[in-house]
Amino acid sequence: MPDAPDTLAVRLTINGQPRVLNLAPWTSLLDALRLHLDLTGTKKGCDHGQCGACTVLADGKRINSCLTLAVMQEGKEITTIEGLAAGDELHPMQEAFIEHDAFQCGYCTPGQICSAVGMLNEGTARTADDIREQMSGNICRCGAYPNIVAAIEQVMEGGR
């Protein structure tokens, strides 16, 4: 059996920029973002996929970046919290989180916002109960859930 390579070239588009990273095959997407690209907006919380702090979008769908190897995302478009804004203009979900004071300590906020954007991309949430259920993989230790739901409802309804 041949030895595993020390590194592999992994091609990803990160926040609209094509990137080639030479990574150990076992490098998580989260570690690739934080340690190799210095994109520290995505947080490392539990590192077991239970808190959602590491949520990013892969081809518009939300994933826990701690639970996937970077090599498994080869060729995909990855969007982190840093990639949601368009220059100085925040994404409507970022604006709504600010407006509704939905960030409390802020540690979970990047994952919450990315998850909310992904959830709205999925198009299956219709009510506040749907939002609570579909956002249940993202944990806020400060208990900002009512404000988070209000922010998501605002964007879902097309408001700013």
Coordinates of C-alpha atoms in Angstrom, one line a residue, residues 37-150:
L37 CA -6.2 31.6 5.1
D38 CA -6.5 33.6 8.4
L39 CA -10.3 33.9 8.0
T40 CA -11.0 33.8 11.7
G41 CA -14.6 35.0 11.5
T42 CA -15.7 31.3 11.4
K43 CA -15.4 30.2 15.0
K44 CA -14.2 26.9 16.5
G45 CA -16.6 26.1 19.2
C46 CA -17.1 22.4 20.2
D47 CA -15.1 21.0 17.2
H48 CA -17.7 18.2 17.2
G49 CA -20.5 19.6 15.1
Q50 CA -22.8 20.2 18.0
C51 CA -22.7 24.0 18.4
G52 CA -22.8 25.3 14.9
A53 CA -20.3 28.1 15.6
C54 CA -18.3 26.9 12.5
T55 CA -21.2 27.0 10.0
V56 CA -20.2 28.2 6.6
L57 CA -21.9 27.9 3.2
A58 CA -20.7 25.3 0.6
D59 CA -22.3 26.0 -2.8
G60 CA -25.0 28.0 -0.8
K61 CA -25.8 25.1 1.6
R62 CA -24.9 25.3 5.3
I63 CA -22.3 22.9 6.7
N64 CA -20.4 22.5 9.9
S65 CA -16.8 23.2 8.7
C66 CA -15.4 21.3 11.7
L67 CA -17.0 18.1 10.4
T68 CA -15.8 18.1 6.8
L69 CA -12.3 17.7 5.4
A70 CA -11.2 20.5 3.2
V71 CA -10.4 18.0 0.5
M72 CA -14.0 16.8 0.5
Q73 CA -15.0 20.3 -0.6
E74 CA -12.8 20.3 -3.7
G75 CA -14.1 22.6 -6.4
K76 CA -16.9 24.1 -4.2
E77 CA -17.7 27.7 -3.5
I78 CA -17.2 28.4 0.2
T79 CA -18.7 31.5 1.8
T80 CA -17.7 32.5 5.3
I81 CA -19.0 35.4 7.3
E82 CA -16.3 37.5 5.8
G83 CA -17.7 36.8 2.3
L84 CA -21.4 37.8 3.0
A85 CA -20.9 41.5 2.8
A86 CA -20.5 43.3 -0.5
G87 CA -17.6 45.7 0.3
D88 CA -18.9 48.1 2.9
E89 CA -22.5 47.0 2.4
L90 CA -23.5 44.3 4.9
H91 CA -25.6 41.4 3.9
P92 CA -29.3 41.9 4.9
M93 CA -29.0 39.2 7.5
Q94 CA -26.0 40.9 9.1
E95 CA -28.0 44.2 9.1
A96 CA -31.0 42.4 10.7
F97 CA -28.9 40.9 13.4
I98 CA -27.5 44.3 14.3
E99 CA -31.0 45.9 14.2
H100 CA -32.5 43.2 16.5
D101 CA -29.5 43.0 18.8
A102 CA -29.2 39.4 18.0
F103 CA -25.5 38.9 18.7
Q104 CA -25.1 39.1 22.5
C105 CA -21.5 38.0 23.1
G106 CA -21.0 37.5 19.4
Y107 CA -19.2 34.2 19.5
C108 CA -22.0 32.2 17.8
T109 CA -23.0 35.1 15.5
P110 CA -21.0 34.2 12.4
G111 CA -22.3 30.6 12.5
Q112 CA -25.8 31.8 13.2
I113 CA -25.8 34.3 10.3
C114 CA -24.3 31.8 7.8
S115 CA -26.8 29.2 9.0
A116 CA -29.7 31.6 8.6
V117 CA -28.6 32.6 5.1
G118 CA -28.3 28.9 4.2
M119 CA -31.7 28.1 5.7
L120 CA -33.3 30.9 3.7
N121 CA -31.6 29.5 0.6
E122 CA -33.2 26.1 1.3
G123 CA -36.6 27.9 1.2
T124 CA -38.3 25.5 3.7
A125 CA -38.9 27.9 6.7
R126 CA -42.3 29.5 6.7
T127 CA -42.9 30.3 10.4
A128 CA -41.1 31.3 13.5
D129 CA -41.4 27.7 14.7
D130 CA -39.8 26.5 11.4
I131 CA -37.0 28.9 12.0
R132 CA -36.5 27.7 15.6
E133 CA -36.5 24.1 14.4
Q134 CA -34.2 24.6 11.4
M135 CA -31.8 26.7 13.4
S136 CA -31.6 24.3 16.3
G137 CA -28.1 23.1 15.3
N138 CA -26.7 26.5 16.2
I139 CA -26.3 27.1 20.0
C140 CA -26.3 30.5 21.6
R141 CA -25.1 30.3 25.2
C142 CA -26.3 33.9 25.8
G143 CA -29.9 33.0 24.9
A144 CA -30.4 35.5 22.1
Y145 CA -32.8 33.2 20.3
P146 CA -35.8 35.5 20.3
N147 CA -33.7 38.3 18.7
I148 CA -32.1 35.9 16.3
V149 CA -35.6 34.6 15.2
A150 CA -36.8 38.2 14.8

